[in-house]
XYZ file of N, CA and C in Angstrom:
795
model
N -54.407 -89.557 -122.085
C -53.746 -88.435 -121.413
C -54.790 -87.535 -120.763
N -54.546 -87.178 -119.516
C -55.466 -86.304 -118.796
C -55.174 -84.839 -119.078
N -56.248 -84.048 -119.194
C -56.128 -82.614 -119.397
C -56.689 -81.882 -118.187
N -56.060 -80.801 -117.845
C -56.553 -79.930 -116.781
C -57.230 -78.716 -117.411
N -58.332 -78.308 -116.820
C -59.097 -77.166 -117.333
C -59.115 -76.076 -116.264
N -58.641 -74.859 -116.627
C -58.504 -73.795 -115.632
C -58.428 -72.451 -116.340
N -58.384 -71.380 -115.554
C -58.254 -70.026 -116.092
C -57.007 -69.382 -115.518
N -56.451 -68.437 -116.291
C -55.265 -67.709 -115.842
C -55.388 -66.230 -116.211
N -54.755 -65.353 -115.439
C -54.691 -63.937 -115.847
C -54.023 -63.802 -117.202
N -54.450 -62.820 -117.971
C -53.930 -62.515 -119.306
C -54.397 -63.501 -120.373
N -55.232 -64.493 -119.989
C -55.756 -65.431 -120.982
C -57.137 -64.967 -121.399
N -57.189 -64.131 -122.439
C -58.444 -63.546 -122.894
C -58.696 -63.894 -124.358
N -59.964 -63.997 -124.699
C -60.351 -64.331 -126.070
C -59.964 -63.200 -127.029
N -59.330 -63.528 -128.157
C -58.940 -62.480 -129.117
C -60.123 -61.879 -129.870
N -61.295 -62.524 -129.797
C -62.470 -62.005 -130.506
C -63.348 -61.121 -129.630
N -63.626 -61.569 -128.399
C -64.558 -60.816 -127.559
C -63.929 -60.308 -126.266
N -62.660 -60.619 -126.017
C -61.903 -60.142 -124.858
C -62.385 -60.719 -123.525
N -63.232 -61.756 -123.562
C -63.635 -62.423 -122.328
C -62.563 -63.431 -121.925
N -62.497 -63.725 -120.625
C -61.504 -64.685 -120.142
C -61.818 -66.074 -120.694
N -60.782 -66.746 -121.190
C -60.956 -68.074 -121.768
C -60.567 -69.153 -120.762
N -61.023 -70.372 -121.037
C -60.620 -71.527 -120.249
C -59.514 -72.254 -121.008
N -58.524 -72.705 -120.274
C -57.350 -73.345 -120.866
C -57.398 -74.845 -120.636
N -56.956 -75.599 -121.617
C -56.860 -77.051 -121.521
C -55.412 -77.448 -121.767
N -54.742 -77.889 -120.711
C -53.348 -78.293 -120.815
C -53.148 -79.635 -120.126
N -52.255 -80.440 -120.698
C -51.863 -81.668 -120.006
C -50.847 -81.314 -118.942
N -50.785 -82.156 -117.940
C -49.899 -81.862 -116.819
C -48.442 -82.130 -117.155
N -48.203 -83.119 -118.011
C -46.830 -83.574 -118.195
C -46.111 -82.972 -119.388
N -46.772 -82.939 -120.545
C -46.027 -82.701 -121.780
C -46.492 -81.458 -122.526
N -45.521 -80.729 -123.056
C -45.829 -79.589 -123.918
C -45.981 -80.016 -125.369
N -45.745 -81.299 -125.655
C -45.841 -81.806 -127.024
C -47.277 -82.159 -127.394
N -48.143 -82.329 -126.401
C -49.545 -82.657 -126.669
C -50.293 -81.399 -127.090
N -51.422 -81.548 -127.796
C -52.218 -80.367 -128.177
C -52.648 -79.578 -126.945
N -52.654 -78.247 -127.074
C -53.002 -77.370 -125.959
C -53.979 -76.325 -126.478
N -55.074 -76.093 -125.748
C -56.185 -75.323 -126.275
C -56.618 -74.203 -125.333
N -57.298 -73.210 -125.929
C -58.086 -72.262 -125.137
C -59.493 -72.220 -125.709
N -60.492 -72.079 -124.836
C -61.898 -72.111 -125.237
C -62.614 -70.898 -124.680
N -63.353 -70.204 -125.535
C -64.210 -69.095 -125.099
C -65.664 -69.532 -125.256
N -66.377 -69.594 -124.137
C -67.766 -70.020 -124.185
C -68.703 -68.866 -124.525
N -68.167 -67.636 -124.562
C -68.994 -66.476 -124.911
C -69.233 -66.421 -126.423
N -68.138 -66.486 -127.194
C -68.281 -66.399 -128.648
C -67.999 -67.732 -129.347
N -67.864 -68.800 -128.521
C -67.683 -70.157 -129.055
C -66.441 -70.262 -129.938
N -65.345 -69.744 -129.420
C -64.061 -69.794 -130.123
C -63.162 -70.846 -129.481
N -62.505 -71.642 -130.318
C -61.519 -72.617 -129.841
C -60.203 -72.338 -130.544
N -59.163 -72.168 -129.764
C -57.840 -71.959 -130.335
C -56.888 -73.031 -129.841
N -55.942 -73.418 -130.683
C -54.987 -74.453 -130.305
C -53.584 -73.874 -130.250
N -52.851 -74.216 -129.209
C -51.486 -73.759 -129.076
C -50.542 -74.762 -129.755
N -50.630 -75.754 -130.048
C -49.601 -76.681 -130.508
C -48.985 -76.923 -131.832
N -58.676 -85.001 -127.675
C -58.395 -84.333 -126.403
C -58.563 -85.433 -125.370
N -58.240 -85.103 -124.451
C -58.389 -86.224 -123.564
C -59.399 -85.946 -122.494
N -59.289 -86.655 -121.406
C -60.237 -86.534 -120.298
C -59.955 -85.282 -119.474
N -61.009 -84.516 -119.119
C -60.866 -83.340 -118.260
C -60.948 -83.801 -116.817
N -59.819 -83.942 -116.169
C -59.804 -84.571 -114.850
C -59.961 -83.602 -113.701
N -59.584 -82.327 -113.897
C -59.595 -81.403 -112.762
C -59.612 -79.960 -113.253
N -59.966 -79.028 -112.371
C -59.897 -77.596 -112.671
C -58.770 -76.936 -111.885
N -57.845 -77.703 -111.411
C -56.862 -77.207 -110.449
C -55.511 -76.969 -111.104
N -55.095 -75.699 -111.192
C -53.800 -75.357 -111.769
C -52.652 -75.718 -110.825
N -52.958 -75.869 -109.543
C -51.902 -76.149 -108.562
C -51.300 -77.539 -108.732
N -51.939 -78.402 -109.529
C -51.426 -79.757 -109.726
C -50.152 -79.768 -110.564
N -49.860 -78.687 -111.270
C -48.705 -78.646 -112.157
C -47.417 -78.361 -111.383
N -46.314 -78.825 -111.949
C -45.019 -78.506 -111.359
C -44.685 -77.033 -111.615
N -43.730 -76.487 -110.885
C -43.336 -75.085 -111.050
C -42.846 -74.828 -112.471
N -42.043 -75.776 -113.001
C -41.511 -75.618 -114.347
C -42.627 -75.622 -115.400
N -43.614 -76.517 -115.207
C -44.726 -76.609 -116.157
C -45.616 -75.367 -116.070
N -45.827 -74.838 -114.873
C -46.603 -73.608 -114.702
C -45.961 -72.453 -115.458
N -44.645 -72.320 -115.326
C -43.930 -71.247 -116.010
C -44.040 -71.398 -117.513
N -43.925 -72.633 -117.993
C -44.024 -72.909 -119.419
C -45.410 -72.526 -119.945
N -46.461 -72.854 -119.190
C -47.826 -72.547 -119.598
C -48.059 -71.043 -119.620
N -47.527 -70.336 -118.625
C -47.671 -68.873 -118.596
C -47.080 -68.256 -119.857
N -45.947 -68.789 -120.309
C -45.313 -68.275 -121.523
C -46.141 -68.606 -122.763
N -46.737 -69.793 -122.783
C -47.552 -70.198 -123.930
C -48.790 -69.326 -124.043
N -49.392 -68.975 -122.889
C -50.609 -68.161 -122.877
C -50.383 -66.821 -123.569
N -49.156 -66.310 -123.484
C -48.837 -65.043 -124.134
C -49.007 -65.118 -125.655
N -49.091 -66.341 -126.191
C -49.225 -66.506 -127.636
C -50.654 -66.281 -128.123
N -51.633 -66.203 -127.210
C -53.001 -65.922 -127.645
C -52.991 -64.591 -128.379
N -53.461 -64.553 -129.604
C -53.357 -63.317 -130.398
C -54.180 -62.186 -129.813
N -53.722 -60.962 -130.003
C -54.469 -59.793 -129.544
C -55.725 -59.617 -130.393
N -56.726 -58.995 -129.789
C -57.984 -58.767 -130.484
C -57.792 -57.819 -131.657
N -56.931 -56.805 -131.480
C -56.710 -55.807 -132.522
C -55.234 -55.703 -132.854
N -54.956 -55.169 -134.029
C -53.580 -54.903 -134.442
C -53.330 -53.408 -134.301
N -52.346 -53.050 -133.487
C -52.030 -51.641 -133.285
C -50.755 -51.269 -134.043
N -50.638 -49.988 -134.344
C -49.479 -49.507 -135.089
C -48.205 -49.716 -134.297
N -48.313 -49.593 -132.969
C -47.192 -49.833 -132.079
C -47.744 -50.243 -130.718
N -46.931 -50.875 -129.893
C -47.380 -51.306 -128.575
C -47.629 -50.087 -127.694
N -48.862 -49.965 -127.213
C -49.210 -48.823 -126.379
C -49.835 -47.684 -127.154
N -49.926 -47.827 -128.478
C -50.478 -46.773 -129.314
C -51.993 -46.868 -129.375
N -52.633 -45.729 -129.643
C -54.067 -45.662 -129.837
C -54.478 -46.056 -131.249
N -53.543 -46.116 -132.158
C -53.865 -46.310 -133.571
C -54.082 -47.784 -133.880
N -55.334 -48.152 -134.155
C -55.735 -49.534 -134.398
C -56.016 -49.733 -135.876
N -55.546 -50.853 -136.411
C -55.736 -51.144 -137.827
C -57.182 -51.549 -138.097
N -57.811 -50.873 -139.031
C -59.168 -51.198 -139.453
C -59.054 -52.097 -140.679
N -59.495 -53.351 -140.542
C -59.285 -54.339 -141.594
C -59.974 -53.957 -142.904
N -61.183 -53.437 -142.840
C -61.939 -53.155 -144.059
C -61.283 -52.076 -144.910
N -60.796 -51.031 -144.236
C -60.205 -49.913 -144.981
C -58.685 -49.974 -145.027
N -58.099 -50.903 -144.237
C -56.642 -51.051 -144.162
C -55.969 -49.741 -143.752
N -56.625 -48.985 -142.876
C -56.061 -47.748 -142.336
C -56.129 -47.797 -140.815
N -55.364 -46.917 -140.176
C -55.341 -46.871 -138.714
C -56.336 -45.842 -138.200
N -57.101 -46.234 -137.188
C -58.075 -45.335 -136.571
C -57.756 -45.211 -135.083
N -58.253 -44.127 -134.471
C -57.994 -43.890 -133.059
C -58.942 -44.717 -132.197
N -58.405 -45.327 -131.149
C -59.212 -46.053 -130.180
C -58.415 -46.208 -128.896
N -59.028 -45.861 -127.766
C -58.343 -46.002 -126.485
C -58.045 -47.475 -126.194
N -56.886 -47.732 -125.569
C -56.587 -49.084 -125.109
C -57.587 -49.488 -124.027
N -57.938 -50.771 -123.983
C -58.729 -51.286 -122.868
C -57.793 -51.473 -121.671
N -58.354 -51.686 -120.494
C -57.520 -51.899 -119.302
C -56.691 -53.171 -119.447
N -57.274 -54.196 -120.082
C -56.528 -55.429 -120.313
C -55.354 -55.184 -121.252
N -55.586 -54.457 -122.343
C -54.520 -54.151 -123.300
C -53.445 -53.296 -122.639
N -53.872 -52.356 -121.800
C -52.932 -51.486 -121.085
C -51.992 -52.323 -120.230
N -52.569 -53.241 -119.464
C -51.760 -54.072 -118.569
C -50.814 -54.977 -119.352
N -51.302 -55.504 -120.466
C -50.480 -56.412 -121.269
C -49.306 -55.678 -121.915
N -49.555 -54.456 -122.383
C -48.512 -53.693 -123.073
C -47.482 -53.139 -122.094
N -47.943 -52.542 -121.004
C -47.042 -51.831 -120.106
C -46.594 -52.666 -118.907
N -47.189 -53.844 -118.724
C -46.778 -54.705 -117.628
C -47.160 -54.174 -116.263
N -48.179 -53.361 -116.211
C -48.627 -52.793 -114.940
C -50.097 -52.423 -115.046
N -50.765 -52.388 -113.911
C -52.164 -51.970 -113.893
C -52.233 -50.466 -113.698
N -53.255 -49.846 -114.299
C -53.483 -48.440 -114.037
C -54.320 -48.332 -112.775
N -53.971 -47.399 -111.929
C -54.656 -47.260 -110.644
C -55.926 -46.445 -110.751
N -56.314 -45.834 -109.635
C -57.438 -44.902 -109.604
C -58.744 -45.581 -110.013
N -58.994 -46.772 -109.460
C -60.199 -47.513 -109.838
C -61.463 -46.794 -109.392
N -61.463 -46.269 -108.188
C -62.638 -45.560 -107.686
C -62.197 -44.222 -107.104
N -63.101 -43.299 -107.087
C -62.806 -42.000 -106.499
C -64.034 -41.543 -105.724
N -63.803 -41.008 -104.555
C -64.888 -40.597 -103.670
C -64.645 -39.147 -103.281
N -65.509 -38.257 -103.743
C -65.335 -36.831 -103.484
C -65.839 -36.398 -102.099
N -66.454 -37.298 -101.374
C -67.047 -36.906 -100.096
C -65.988 -36.505 -99.074
N -66.209 -35.391 -98.406
C -65.363 -35.023 -97.280
C -65.826 -35.725 -96.010
N -67.111 -36.071 -95.971
C -67.687 -36.775 -94.834
C -68.256 -38.092 -95.340
N -67.627 -39.223 -94.970
C -68.078 -40.526 -95.471
C -69.390 -40.961 -94.835
N -69.907 -40.163 -93.939
C -71.202 -40.466 -93.347
C -72.361 -39.908 -94.142
N -72.049 -39.288 -95.295
C -73.085 -38.700 -96.143
C -73.229 -39.486 -97.443
N -74.399 -39.431 -98.032
C -74.683 -40.122 -99.293
C -73.871 -39.506 -100.426
N -73.305 -40.348 -101.284
C -72.502 -39.872 -102.411
C -73.323 -39.058 -103.406
N -74.632 -39.331 -103.483
C -75.463 -38.687 -104.493
C -76.212 -37.468 -103.973
N -76.888 -37.596 -102.831
C -77.744 -36.501 -102.369
C -77.204 -35.776 -101.135
N -76.117 -36.288 -100.552
C -75.453 -35.643 -99.419
C -76.259 -35.713 -98.120
N -77.242 -36.596 -98.070
C -77.995 -36.784 -96.834
C -77.252 -37.772 -95.931
N -77.488 -37.713 -94.621
C -76.823 -38.645 -93.698
C -77.202 -40.097 -93.978
N -76.227 -40.986 -93.867
C -76.468 -42.410 -94.054
C -77.004 -43.006 -92.755
N -77.852 -43.998 -92.923
C -78.442 -44.635 -91.748
C -78.185 -46.133 -91.780
N -78.208 -46.734 -90.589
C -78.020 -48.177 -90.495
C -76.660 -48.624 -90.985
N -76.653 -49.659 -91.831
C -75.405 -50.236 -92.332
C -74.972 -49.649 -93.675
N -75.693 -48.688 -94.145
C -75.333 -48.090 -95.440
C -74.017 -47.335 -95.330
N -73.175 -47.485 -96.375
C -71.852 -46.868 -96.364
C -71.625 -45.876 -97.506
N -72.472 -45.935 -98.529
C -72.259 -45.070 -99.691
C -73.489 -44.275 -100.092
N -74.656 -44.916 -100.049
C -75.881 -44.269 -100.530
C -76.996 -44.437 -99.511
N -77.845 -43.410 -99.415
C -78.937 -43.470 -98.451
C -80.114 -44.274 -98.960
N -80.148 -44.552 -100.277
C -81.250 -45.317 -100.856
C -80.783 -45.980 -102.147
N -81.555 -46.968 -102.602
C -81.236 -47.640 -103.862
C -81.383 -46.676 -105.038
N -82.306 -45.736 -104.941
C -82.485 -44.754 -106.008
C -81.224 -43.917 -106.178
N -80.649 -43.462 -105.077
C -79.413 -42.678 -105.160
C -78.282 -43.502 -105.762
N -78.231 -44.775 -105.393
C -77.204 -45.662 -105.937
C -77.350 -45.797 -107.451
N -78.592 -45.964 -107.926
C -78.819 -46.091 -109.368
C -78.469 -44.801 -110.106
N -78.862 -43.663 -109.561
C -78.565 -42.379 -110.203
C -77.064 -42.131 -110.282
N -76.359 -42.491 -109.235
C -74.900 -42.325 -109.209
C -74.247 -43.239 -110.254
N -74.745 -44.490 -110.332
C -74.204 -45.436 -111.303
C -74.428 -44.992 -112.737
N -75.597 -44.417 -113.006
C -75.879 -43.917 -114.349
C -74.904 -42.806 -114.732
N -74.650 -41.899 -113.792
C -73.795 -40.744 -114.080
C -72.332 -41.129 -114.232
N -71.867 -42.067 -113.416
C -70.439 -42.378 -113.387
C -70.051 -43.589 -114.212
N -71.033 -44.322 -114.739
C -70.695 -45.511 -115.525
C -71.523 -45.622 -116.801
N -72.831 -45.790 -116.671
C -73.664 -46.098 -117.826
C -73.783 -44.934 -118.810
N -73.776 -43.698 -118.311
C -73.960 -42.547 -119.191
C -72.814 -41.540 -119.071
N -71.659 -42.011 -118.686
C -70.581 -41.053 -118.445
C -69.966 -40.520 -119.733
N -70.147 -41.209 -120.861
C -69.695 -40.700 -122.154
C -68.192 -40.622 -122.311
N -67.450 -41.470 -121.605
C -65.995 -41.452 -121.690
C -65.488 -42.872 -121.469
N -64.485 -43.296 -122.229
C -63.941 -44.642 -122.111
C -63.271 -44.843 -120.751
N -63.033 -46.112 -120.413
C -62.532 -46.431 -119.073
C -61.159 -45.835 -118.807
N -60.248 -45.931 -119.765
C -58.899 -45.429 -119.547
C -58.869 -43.913 -119.309
N -59.465 -43.092 -120.176
C -59.482 -41.659 -119.882
C -60.254 -41.318 -118.610
N -61.256 -42.144 -118.276
C -61.989 -41.909 -117.028
C -61.062 -42.094 -115.824
N -60.193 -43.096 -115.899
C -59.237 -43.318 -114.811
C -58.263 -42.149 -114.690
N -57.867 -41.571 -115.832
C -56.960 -40.429 -115.803
C -57.651 -39.217 -115.184
N -58.907 -38.986 -115.561
C -59.671 -37.890 -114.964
C -59.827 -38.094 -113.464
N -60.009 -39.356 -113.057
C -60.112 -39.663 -111.632
C -58.793 -39.381 -110.918
N -57.700 -39.723 -111.566
C -56.381 -39.424 -110.992
C -56.225 -37.928 -110.731
N -56.701 -37.119 -111.662
C -56.587 -35.664 -111.554
C -57.785 -35.035 -110.846
N -58.654 -35.905 -110.287
C -59.824 -35.481 -109.507
C -60.737 -34.537 -110.285
N -60.741 -34.724 -111.611
C -61.625 -33.984 -112.518
C -61.352 -32.468 -112.486
N -60.094 -32.116 -112.329
C -59.676 -30.715 -112.447
C -58.751 -30.570 -113.649
N -58.838 -29.447 -114.338
C -57.913 -29.156 -115.428
C -56.528 -28.935 -114.845
N -55.529 -29.639 -115.378
C -54.170 -29.552 -114.854
C -53.488 -28.242 -115.242
N -54.081 -27.478 -116.134
C -53.488 -26.209 -116.548
C -54.107 -25.030 -115.796
N -55.422 -24.968 -115.778
C -56.101 -23.806 -115.179
C -56.694 -24.086 -113.804
N -56.820 -25.368 -113.453
C -57.452 -25.705 -112.186
C -58.972 -25.680 -112.241
N -59.532 -25.521 -113.426
C -60.992 -25.468 -113.573
C -61.623 -26.793 -113.154
N -62.754 -26.696 -112.457
C -63.489 -27.880 -112.025
C -64.270 -28.438 -113.207
N -63.971 -29.675 -113.601
C -64.592 -30.296 -114.766
C -65.540 -31.424 -114.390
N -65.841 -31.550 -113.090
C -66.738 -32.595 -112.621
C -68.191 -32.157 -112.738
N -69.070 -33.142 -112.809
C -70.501 -32.872 -112.869
C -71.019 -32.465 -111.495
N -71.904 -31.500 -111.474
C -72.595 -31.112 -110.256
C -74.055 -31.519 -110.418
N -74.558 -32.394 -109.555
C -75.936 -32.883 -109.729
C -76.954 -31.902 -109.149
N -78.217 -32.268 -109.187
C -79.285 -31.344 -108.779
C -79.279 -31.058 -107.281
N -78.527 -31.851 -106.525
C -78.399 -31.601 -105.095
C -77.190 -30.713 -104.780
N -76.487 -30.307 -105.847
C -75.295 -29.490 -105.655
C -74.079 -30.288 -105.230
N -74.133 -31.611 -105.451
C -73.039 -32.499 -105.044
C -72.105 -32.731 -106.223
N -70.820 -32.662 -105.970
C -69.801 -32.893 -106.993
C -69.667 -34.401 -107.235
N -69.846 -34.813 -108.501
C -69.856 -36.224 -108.876
C -68.674 -36.503 -109.814
N -67.978 -37.649 -109.650
C -66.863 -37.983 -110.548
C -67.333 -38.407 -111.934
N -67.853 -37.445 -112.670
C -68.289 -37.636 -114.059
C -68.070 -36.317 -114.776
N -67.836 -36.368 -116.064
C -67.511 -35.170 -116.826
C -68.709 -34.227 -116.950
N -68.433 -32.941 -116.870
C -69.473 -31.931 -117.120
C -69.515 -31.552 -118.606
N -68.949 -32.419 -119.444
C -68.897 -32.252 -120.907
C -67.879 -31.208 -121.348
N -67.059 -30.748 -120.437
C -66.001 -29.793 -120.795
C -64.620 -30.389 -120.551
N -64.560 -31.702 -120.383
C -63.308 -32.381 -120.028
C -62.751 -33.141 -121.226
N -61.439 -33.068 -121.414
C -60.762 -33.849 -122.441
C -59.426 -34.338 -121.897
N -58.926 -35.416 -122.499
C -57.632 -35.985 -122.099
C -56.616 -35.727 -123.210
N -55.520 -35.091 -122.844
C -54.490 -34.692 -123.815
C -53.283 -35.616 -123.734
N -52.752 -35.993 -124.894
C -51.492 -36.742 -124.968
C -50.331 -35.744 -124.975
N -49.447 -35.833 -124.001
C -48.289 -34.933 -123.941
C -47.400 -35.145 -125.170
N -47.013 -36.409 -125.405
C -46.384 -36.764 -126.680
C -47.533 -37.165 -127.591
N -47.768 -36.393 -128.638
C -48.941 -36.595 -129.470
C -48.952 -37.991 -130.103
N -50.147 -38.506 -130.325
C -50.289 -39.813 -130.964
C -49.608 -39.805 -132.330
N -49.727 -38.715 -133.048
C -49.103 -38.595 -134.366
C -47.584 -38.600 -134.301
N -47.040 -38.296 -133.111
C -45.587 -38.298 -132.923
C -45.116 -39.566 -132.224
N -46.012 -40.554 -132.122
C -45.635 -41.830 -131.508
C -45.959 -41.915 -130.031
N -46.813 -41.031 -129.533
C -47.164 -41.042 -128.120
C -48.020 -42.240 -127.747
N -47.825 -42.734 -126.535
C -48.547 -43.914 -126.062
C -49.744 -43.510 -125.209
N -50.497 -44.527 -124.778
C -51.628 -44.326 -123.877
C -51.235 -44.550 -122.422
N -49.939 -44.563 -122.122
C -49.513 -44.722 -120.720
C -49.971 -43.515 -119.918
N -50.323 -43.758 -118.663
C -50.866 -42.683 -117.834
C -49.912 -41.491 -117.701
N -48.613 -41.742 -117.779
C -47.647 -40.653 -117.669
C -47.732 -39.707 -118.853
N -48.306 -40.179 -119.955
C -48.407 -39.364 -121.166
C -49.773 -38.692 -121.306
N -50.629 -38.851 -120.311
C -52.002 -38.355 -120.409
C -52.272 -37.286 -119.368
N -53.029 -36.297 -119.776
C -53.264 -35.125 -118.941
C -54.719 -34.689 -119.050
N -55.348 -34.421 -117.916
C -56.725 -33.911 -117.912
C -56.714 -32.406 -118.130
N -57.433 -31.963 -119.150
C -57.534 -30.535 -119.438
C -58.978 -30.209 -119.829
N -59.295 -28.938 -119.828
C -60.612 -28.512 -120.289
C -60.628 -28.475 -121.814
N -61.817 -28.482 -122.376
C -61.944 -28.400 -123.836
C -61.282 -27.135 -124.375
N -61.445 -26.031 -123.654
C -60.890 -24.764 -124.119
C -59.367 -24.791 -124.119
N -58.790 -25.341 -123.039
C -57.332 -25.441 -122.974
C -56.824 -26.348 -124.089
N -57.513 -27.454 -124.313
C -57.102 -28.386 -125.364
C -57.133 -27.710 -126.730
N -58.193 -26.975 -126.972
C -58.323 -26.251 -128.236
C -57.239 -25.191 -128.370
N -56.975 -24.468 -127.289
C -55.966 -23.408 -127.323
C -54.569 -23.978 -127.557
N -54.289 -25.139 -126.952
C -52.970 -25.754 -127.155
C -52.745 -26.081 -128.627
N -53.724 -26.725 -129.245
C -53.569 -27.131 -130.642
C -53.683 -25.947 -131.599
N -54.158 -24.815 -131.091
C -54.191 -23.590 -131.891
C -52.947 -22.745 -131.677
N -52.064 -23.185 -130.768
C -50.815 -22.489 -130.531
C -50.916 -21.299 -129.601
N -51.966 -21.221 -128.781
C -52.109 -20.118 -127.837
C -51.038 -20.260 -126.754
N -50.344 -19.184 -126.472
C -49.117 -19.214 -125.671
C -49.290 -19.836 -124.283
N -50.317 -19.413 -123.531
C -50.435 -19.873 -122.149
C -50.602 -21.397 -122.084
N -51.406 -21.957 -123.005
C -51.669 -23.393 -123.017
C -50.436 -24.168 -123.471
N -49.779 -23.685 -124.502
C -48.579 -24.351 -125.009
C -47.486 -24.377 -123.951
N -47.240 -23.245 -123.317
C -46.178 -23.167 -122.326
C -46.452 -24.073 -121.129
N -47.681 -24.038 -120.621
C -48.021 -24.838 -119.443
C -47.917 -26.332 -119.734
N -48.468 -26.756 -120.866
C -48.457 -28.182 -121.189
C -47.053 -28.657 -121.548
N -46.282 -27.840 -122.234
C -44.907 -28.228 -122.577
C -44.047 -28.357 -121.320
N -44.293 -27.514 -120.321
C -43.559 -27.624 -119.055
C -43.860 -28.957 -118.369
N -45.132 -29.340 -118.359
C -45.510 -30.627 -117.770
C -44.911 -31.773 -118.567
N -44.909 -31.633 -119.887
C -44.349 -32.662 -120.754
C -42.865 -32.875 -120.473
N -42.106 -31.805 -120.332
C -40.672 -31.925 -120.070
C -40.412 -32.642 -118.750
N -41.210 -32.340 -117.734
C -41.049 -32.996 -116.436
C -41.364 -34.483 -116.529
N -42.413 -34.810 -117.256
C -42.801 -36.208 -117.394
C -41.780 -37.007 -118.211
N -41.224 -36.388 -119.244
C -40.236 -37.085 -120.074
C -38.984 -37.435 -119.281
N -38.627 -36.602 -118.330
C -37.465 -36.893 -117.490
C -37.662 -38.159 -116.670
N -38.919 -38.441 -116.319
C -39.225 -39.567 -115.439
C -39.732 -40.800 -116.184
N -40.447 -40.591 -117.291
C -41.173 -41.705 -117.908
C -41.013 -41.768 -119.426
N -39.919 -41.314 -119.965
C -39.761 -41.261 -121.421
C -40.026 -42.605 -122.077
N -39.541 -43.694 -121.504
C -39.687 -45.005 -122.139
C -41.135 -45.462 -122.218
N -41.987 -44.980 -121.300
C -43.394 -45.372 -121.310
C -44.244 -44.419 -122.156
N -43.782 -43.222 -122.352
C -44.583 -42.205 -123.042
C -44.559 -42.358 -124.561
N -43.605 -43.115 -125.082
C -43.557 -43.392 -126.521
C -43.983 -44.836 -126.772
N -44.860 -45.042 -127.744
C -45.277 -46.391 -128.117
C -44.095 -47.122 -128.750
N -43.987 -48.395 -128.424
C -42.866 -49.190 -128.931
C -43.207 -49.793 -130.287
N -42.294 -49.673 -131.211
C -42.510 -50.204 -132.552
C -42.638 -51.720 -132.497
N -43.551 -52.231 -133.309
C -43.776 -53.681 -133.368
C -42.880 -54.285 -134.447
N -42.207 -55.348 -134.090
C -41.352 -56.046 -135.038
C -42.222 -56.836 -136.012
N -42.287 -56.411 -137.255
C -43.176 -57.025 -138.236
C -42.761 -58.446 -138.601
N -41.539 -58.816 -138.294
C -41.062 -60.145 -138.688
C -41.527 -61.227 -137.738
N -42.077 -60.813 -136.527
C -42.486 -61.804 -135.547
C -43.984 -62.021 -135.617
């Protein structure tokens, strides 16, 4: 029996979250079916022969649909208290700890991608993102490799914030949604950079303790002071955030609460 070897979206290793390679026969679902991760050397079986091709297009429409459904059986890397929740089960202590969903987990749980992949604060795209000097030649973002490296360090390597909350801050353009305070970093050239100035936090409108999810509709960019004031019961912060929460619940209630996991499955 010939096996086809290929990759598909949502087929990720449960140990290291890298994309796995799938081994499926073209004809039968009764034959052994595997996924292989070459990063952590993991082999999982869904249920070998000759690897004849890497082409998924060779399968019939019905077989493609069947394989897509089987791929969903690859176990998740972590066990969460509920689908979309931040609370991840820690095996050693058998307790739940806080951890932001990855972009892959977000897409798998909510069935949609979170937007706001990149953000560009420049009013003039002819200027360097880092030093604000005019671009020359074919350059479109940075006037030099040094500026590119410095920008990358600030917005990725040393930004000190997970990818999901970073996307939310980007959505809100690094402004506090309550006070309008600018929470973006200002570099030595006086240029506003899409990175936290260490005064930025992401608030769950429906609290995690109350079953709130990590869906973007449930997340709000606020300053550290506003966040502290809200949880301390200070009137201005409570009123402003509760007003936003009520508006969001009218539109996105089903996404803002994490869905309970059926323990019997």
